[in-house]
Amino acid sequence: MRAAQVSKLEGPEAIEVVEIAEPAAYPGSVVIDVHAAGVAFPDVLMTRGLYQMKPELPFVVGGEISGIVREAPEGAHVEAGDRVVALTLLGNAMAEVAVVPAQMVFRLPDNVSLEAGAGILFNDLTVHFCLRNRGRLAAGETVLVHGAAGGIGTSTLRMAAALGAGRVIAVVSTEEKAAVARANGATDVVLTDGWLAAVKELTGGRGVDIVLDPVGGDRFTDSIRSLASAGRLLVVGFTAGEIPTVKVNRLLLKNVEVTGAAWGEWVMTHPGYLTEQWAEVAPLLASGEITPPEPVLYPLERAAEAVASLDNRTATGKVVVTLADH
């Protein structure tokens, strides 16, 4: 089968499309003919050996797929022919065939395309975990998201209202990205230059209830300043590269929280949580309350370019690699 593989840790440019053997099924696994694979920021880090989890070289890139079940265990919740999405976790996604534990495979609602499906699990379930579990989003609250035109950002914009938010403020760096944010459901959009003053004005000086921050870097302190009393700043990642620090007296002064939101760690340590999440998110997708992503598509031959678009921050929305011609 064809696969996008990393054999040396030299960044996205080192990804090569190669022919390798199909993976073997094992007890309790589902064999999937892969239609498309999502790209996420951990894929960038893994191509350099900088992610906290380090698969052995060589490895196939990517952690989430959509496709058609070829083979499933007797009595499983999916069967041959089903349209599904799945988490392959550390690699093994950008290949024509994937073998995945049954508990990581989910039926895709009929109204969601396979291309869109490949862009759902990582980002949407991360955002669901952030807002529901770590952020304790209450009905009518205001959510602000940094990097709002990126994968996590657009996911937040698409989902927040369905999960109860009354207002969703997008922070973006350019007018082009502002258009992406509005198209994905932002109530308000502000540019990064002067964003804090703009948010204070938008909220009449009150501030926001939740900041979802996948960017980190130098805007972190202003994110704390942007919070209303009892607000929550959710630390999701550091795409800016710099890991910020917090002076805890700022938390005390305004009764605010800085909260880690590592969905992958939670999934690994809380068996059954993924299934709980999908039980809530899938009906919202099926009903249209959450609109599916409209991913930027790259063919498998351009997998290196797809991953690089997250590295050089040219990507808007969710990036997906397609393998549909096999």
Coordinates of C-alpha atoms in Angstrom, one line a residue:
M1 CA 0.0 0.0 0.0
R2 CA 1.0 3.7 -0.4
A3 CA 1.8 5.6 2.8
A4 CA 3.3 9.0 3.8
Q5 CA 6.3 8.0 6.0
V6 CA 9.0 9.7 8.1
S7 CA 12.3 8.0 8.1
K8 CA 14.5 10.9 9.4
L9 CA 13.5 13.6 11.9
E10 CA 14.1 16.6 9.6
G11 CA 10.6 18.2 9.7
P12 CA 7.6 18.0 7.3
E13 CA 9.9 18.2 4.2
A14 CA 11.3 14.8 5.1
I15 CA 7.9 13.1 4.6
E16 CA 8.0 10.7 1.7
V17 CA 5.3 8.7 -0.1
V18 CA 6.5 5.1 -0.2
E19 CA 5.1 1.5 -0.8
I20 CA 5.0 -0.5 2.4
A21 CA 3.2 -3.7 3.5
E22 CA -0.4 -3.5 4.7
P23 CA -0.6 -3.7 8.6
A24 CA -1.9 -7.0 10.0
A25 CA -5.1 -7.3 11.8
Y26 CA -5.0 -8.4 15.5
P27 CA -7.7 -9.5 18.0
G28 CA -10.2 -6.7 18.6
S29 CA -9.0 -4.6 15.7
V30 CA -10.9 -3.0 12.8
V31 CA -9.4 -3.0 9.3
I32 CA -10.3 0.2 7.5
D33 CA -9.8 1.2 3.8
V34 CA -8.7 4.8 4.4
H35 CA -10.4 7.5 2.4
A36 CA -8.7 10.5 4.1
A37 CA -6.5 11.5 7.0
G38 CA -6.5 14.6 9.1
V39 CA -3.4 16.7 9.8
A40 CA -2.8 18.2 13.3
F41 CA 0.0 20.2 14.9
P42 CA 1.4 17.1 16.8
D43 CA 2.2 15.7 13.3
V44 CA 4.5 18.7 12.7
L45 CA 6.3 18.1 16.1
M46 CA 6.6 14.4 15.5
T47 CA 8.4 14.9 12.2
R48 CA 11.2 16.6 14.2
G49 CA 11.0 14.2 17.2
L50 CA 9.8 17.1 19.4
Y51 CA 6.4 15.6 20.5
Q52 CA 6.2 14.0 23.9
M53 CA 5.4 10.7 22.4
K54 CA 8.0 9.4 19.9
P55 CA 7.1 6.5 17.6
E56 CA 10.0 4.4 16.3
L57 CA 11.4 5.3 12.9
P58 CA 10.2 4.9 10.2
F59 CA 6.6 5.8 11.0
V60 CA 3.5 6.7 9.0
V61 CA 2.3 10.2 9.6
G62 CA -1.0 11.2 11.1
G63 CA -3.4 10.2 13.9
E64 CA -7.0 10.4 12.5
I65 CA -8.7 8.9 9.5
S66 CA -12.0 8.4 7.7
G67 CA -12.9 5.4 5.6
I68 CA -14.9 2.3 5.0
V69 CA -14.7 -0.8 7.3
R70 CA -13.2 -3.8 5.5
E71 CA -13.3 -6.1 8.4
A72 CA -14.4 -5.9 12.1
P73 CA -14.6 -8.3 15.0
E74 CA -17.8 -10.3 15.5
G75 CA -20.3 -8.4 17.7
A76 CA -18.4 -5.1 17.3
H77 CA -20.4 -1.8 17.1
V78 CA -19.2 -1.4 13.4
E79 CA -19.2 -3.8 10.5
A80 CA -17.9 -4.2 7.0
G81 CA -19.1 -1.5 4.7
D82 CA -19.7 1.1 7.5
R83 CA -18.5 4.7 6.9
V84 CA -16.4 5.5 9.9
V85 CA -13.9 7.9 11.5
A86 CA -11.1 6.6 13.7
L87 CA -8.1 7.6 15.8
T88 CA -4.9 5.8 14.9
L89 CA -3.1 7.9 17.6
L90 CA 0.6 7.8 17.0
G91 CA 1.0 7.7 13.3
N92 CA -0.4 5.1 10.9
A93 CA -3.1 7.4 9.4
M94 CA -1.8 8.5 6.0
A95 CA -1.8 5.1 4.4
E96 CA -4.3 3.2 2.2
V97 CA -5.1 0.8 5.0
A98 CA -5.3 1.2 8.8
V99 CA -5.8 -1.3 11.6
V100 CA -7.3 0.3 14.7
P101 CA -8.6 -0.9 18.1
A102 CA -12.4 -1.2 17.9
Q103 CA -12.9 1.4 20.7
M104 CA -11.2 4.1 18.6
V105 CA -13.6 3.6 15.7
F106 CA -16.9 5.5 15.3
R107 CA -19.7 5.5 12.8
L108 CA -19.9 8.7 10.8
P109 CA -23.3 10.4 10.4
D110 CA -24.7 10.1 6.9
N111 CA -24.8 13.9 6.3
V112 CA -21.0 14.3 6.9
S113 CA -18.7 13.6 4.0
L114 CA -15.6 11.3 4.4
E115 CA -13.4 14.3 3.6
A116 CA -15.0 16.3 6.4
G117 CA -15.0 13.3 8.7
A118 CA -11.2 13.0 8.6
G119 CA -11.1 16.5 10.1
I120 CA -13.4 15.9 13.0
L121 CA -12.0 13.7 15.8
F122 CA -8.8 15.5 16.8
N123 CA -10.0 19.0 16.8
D124 CA -13.7 18.7 17.6
L125 CA -13.2 16.3 20.5
T126 CA -10.3 18.4 21.8
V127 CA -12.7 21.5 21.8
H128 CA -15.5 19.5 23.3
F129 CA -13.2 18.4 26.1
C130 CA -11.9 21.9 26.6
L131 CA -15.3 23.6 26.8
R132 CA -17.3 20.9 28.5
N133 CA -14.8 19.2 30.8
R134 CA -12.0 21.7 31.6
G135 CA -13.8 25.0 30.9
R136 CA -17.2 24.1 32.4
L137 CA -18.9 26.2 29.8
A138 CA -22.3 27.4 31.1
A139 CA -25.2 28.5 28.9
G140 CA -24.8 32.0 27.5
E141 CA -21.2 32.5 28.4
T142 CA -18.7 34.3 26.1
V143 CA -15.8 32.3 24.6
L144 CA -12.7 33.8 23.0
V145 CA -10.4 31.7 20.9
H146 CA -6.9 32.6 19.7
G147 CA -5.6 31.3 16.3
A148 CA -9.3 31.3 15.3
A149 CA -8.7 30.5 11.6
G150 CA -6.6 27.4 12.4
G151 CA -7.9 23.8 13.0
I152 CA -8.7 24.2 16.7
G153 CA -9.9 27.7 16.2
T154 CA -12.4 26.9 13.5
S155 CA -13.5 23.9 15.4
T156 CA -14.3 26.1 18.4
L157 CA -16.2 28.6 16.2
R158 CA -18.3 25.8 14.7
M159 CA -19.0 24.1 18.0
A160 CA -19.2 26.6 20.8
A161 CA -22.8 27.8 20.3
A162 CA -24.1 24.2 20.1
L163 CA -22.4 23.5 23.4
G164 CA -24.1 26.5 25.0
A165 CA -21.9 29.6 24.4
G166 CA -23.9 32.9 23.9
R167 CA -21.0 34.7 22.1
V168 CA -17.8 33.5 20.4
I169 CA -15.0 36.1 19.8
A170 CA -12.3 35.1 17.3
V171 CA -8.8 36.6 17.4
V172 CA -6.9 36.4 14.1
S173 CA -3.8 37.9 12.5
T174 CA -5.1 39.0 9.1
E175 CA -8.2 40.1 7.3
E176 CA -8.1 36.9 5.2
K177 CA -8.2 34.9 8.4
A178 CA -11.0 37.1 9.7
A179 CA -13.1 36.0 6.7
V180 CA -12.4 32.4 7.6
A181 CA -13.4 33.0 11.2
R182 CA -16.7 34.7 10.2
A183 CA -17.5 31.8 7.8
N184 CA -17.1 29.3 10.6
G185 CA -19.5 31.1 12.9
A186 CA -17.6 33.8 14.9
T187 CA -20.0 36.3 16.6
D188 CA -17.2 38.9 16.6
V189 CA -13.7 39.0 15.1
V190 CA -10.7 41.1 16.3
L191 CA -7.2 41.4 14.9
T192 CA -4.3 40.4 17.1
D193 CA -2.9 43.9 17.0
G194 CA -4.7 45.6 19.9
W195 CA -7.0 42.7 20.5
L196 CA -7.3 43.1 24.3
A197 CA -8.6 46.7 24.0
A198 CA -11.0 45.6 21.3
V199 CA -12.3 42.7 23.5
K200 CA -12.8 45.0 26.5
E201 CA -14.8 47.3 24.3
L202 CA -16.9 44.5 22.8
T203 CA -17.8 43.2 26.3
G204 CA -18.4 46.6 27.8
G205 CA -15.3 46.2 30.1
R206 CA -16.6 42.9 31.6
G207 CA -14.2 40.6 29.8
V208 CA -14.8 37.0 28.6
D209 CA -15.7 33.8 30.5
I210 CA -13.4 31.4 28.7
V211 CA -10.3 31.9 26.6
L212 CA -9.3 28.9 24.6
D213 CA -5.6 29.3 23.6
P214 CA -3.8 26.9 21.3
V215 CA -1.1 29.6 20.5
G216 CA 0.7 30.5 23.7
G217 CA 3.5 33.0 23.3
D218 CA 3.4 36.6 24.2
R219 CA -0.4 37.1 24.3
F220 CA -0.8 34.9 27.4
T221 CA -0.7 37.6 30.0
D222 CA -3.2 39.7 28.0
S223 CA -5.4 36.6 27.9
I224 CA -5.5 36.6 31.7
R225 CA -6.3 40.3 31.6
S226 CA -9.2 39.6 29.2
L227 CA -11.0 37.4 31.6
A228 CA -14.1 38.3 33.5
S229 CA -14.3 37.6 37.2
A230 CA -14.2 33.7 37.7
G231 CA -13.1 33.4 34.0
R232 CA -11.1 30.4 32.8
L233 CA -8.0 30.4 30.5
L234 CA -7.6 27.0 28.8
V235 CA -4.0 26.1 27.8
V236 CA -4.3 23.9 24.7
G237 CA -0.9 24.2 23.0
F238 CA 1.9 26.4 21.9
T239 CA 1.8 26.9 18.1
A240 CA 3.7 30.2 18.6
G241 CA 6.6 28.1 19.9
E242 CA 7.2 30.0 23.1
I243 CA 5.9 28.5 26.3
P244 CA 4.6 31.4 28.5
T245 CA 4.8 31.7 32.3
V246 CA 2.1 33.1 34.6
K247 CA 2.4 35.3 37.7
V248 CA -0.1 33.7 40.0
N249 CA -1.0 36.9 41.8
R250 CA -2.9 37.8 38.6
L251 CA -5.1 34.7 39.2
L252 CA -5.7 35.8 42.8
L253 CA -6.6 39.4 41.9
K254 CA -9.5 38.5 39.7
N255 CA -10.5 35.0 40.9
V256 CA -9.5 33.5 37.6
E257 CA -8.1 30.1 36.6
V258 CA -5.4 28.9 34.2
T259 CA -6.3 25.3 33.3
G260 CA -4.4 22.7 31.3
A261 CA -6.5 21.0 28.6
A262 CA -4.6 18.0 27.2
W263 CA -7.3 15.9 25.5
G264 CA -5.0 13.1 24.4
E265 CA -3.7 12.5 28.0
W266 CA -7.3 12.4 29.3
V267 CA -8.3 9.9 26.6
M268 CA -5.4 7.7 27.5
T269 CA -6.1 7.7 31.2
H270 CA -10.0 7.6 31.1
P271 CA -11.2 4.5 29.3
G272 CA -14.6 5.0 27.7
Y273 CA -14.3 8.8 27.6
L274 CA -14.0 8.9 23.8
T275 CA -17.2 6.9 23.4
E276 CA -19.0 9.4 25.8
Q277 CA -17.8 12.3 23.7
W278 CA -18.9 10.8 20.4
A279 CA -22.3 10.0 21.9
E280 CA -22.8 13.8 22.4
V281 CA -21.0 15.2 19.4
A282 CA -22.3 12.8 16.7
P283 CA -26.0 13.7 17.2
L284 CA -25.1 17.4 17.0
L285 CA -23.3 16.8 13.7
A286 CA -26.2 14.6 12.4
S287 CA -28.8 17.3 13.3
G288 CA -26.7 20.1 11.8
E289 CA -26.3 22.0 15.1
I290 CA -22.6 21.5 14.6
T291 CA -21.7 22.1 10.9
P292 CA -19.0 19.7 9.6
P293 CA -15.6 21.3 8.8
E294 CA -14.8 22.3 5.2
P295 CA -11.2 21.0 5.1
V296 CA -8.4 22.1 2.8
L297 CA -7.6 19.0 0.8
Y298 CA -4.3 17.7 -0.4
P299 CA -3.6 14.4 -2.3
L300 CA -1.4 11.9 -0.6
E301 CA 1.5 12.8 -3.0
R302 CA 1.5 16.3 -1.3
A303 CA 1.4 15.1 2.3
A304 CA 4.7 16.8 3.1
E305 CA 3.2 20.1 1.9
A306 CA 0.0 19.5 3.9
V307 CA 1.9 19.1 7.1
A308 CA 4.2 22.0 6.3
S309 CA 1.2 24.3 6.0
L310 CA 0.6 23.9 9.7
D311 CA 4.3 24.4 10.4
N312 CA 4.6 27.7 8.4
R313 CA 1.1 28.8 9.6
T314 CA -0.3 29.3 6.1
A315 CA -3.1 26.8 6.8
T316 CA -6.6 28.0 7.4
G317 CA -9.2 25.7 8.9
K318 CA -8.6 21.9 9.0
V319 CA -6.1 20.3 6.6
V320 CA -6.9 16.8 5.3
V321 CA -4.9 14.4 3.1
T322 CA -7.0 12.3 0.7
L323 CA -6.3 8.7 -0.4
A324 CA -9.6 8.3 -2.2
D325 CA -8.2 7.0 -5.5
H326 CA -7.2 3.6 -4.3

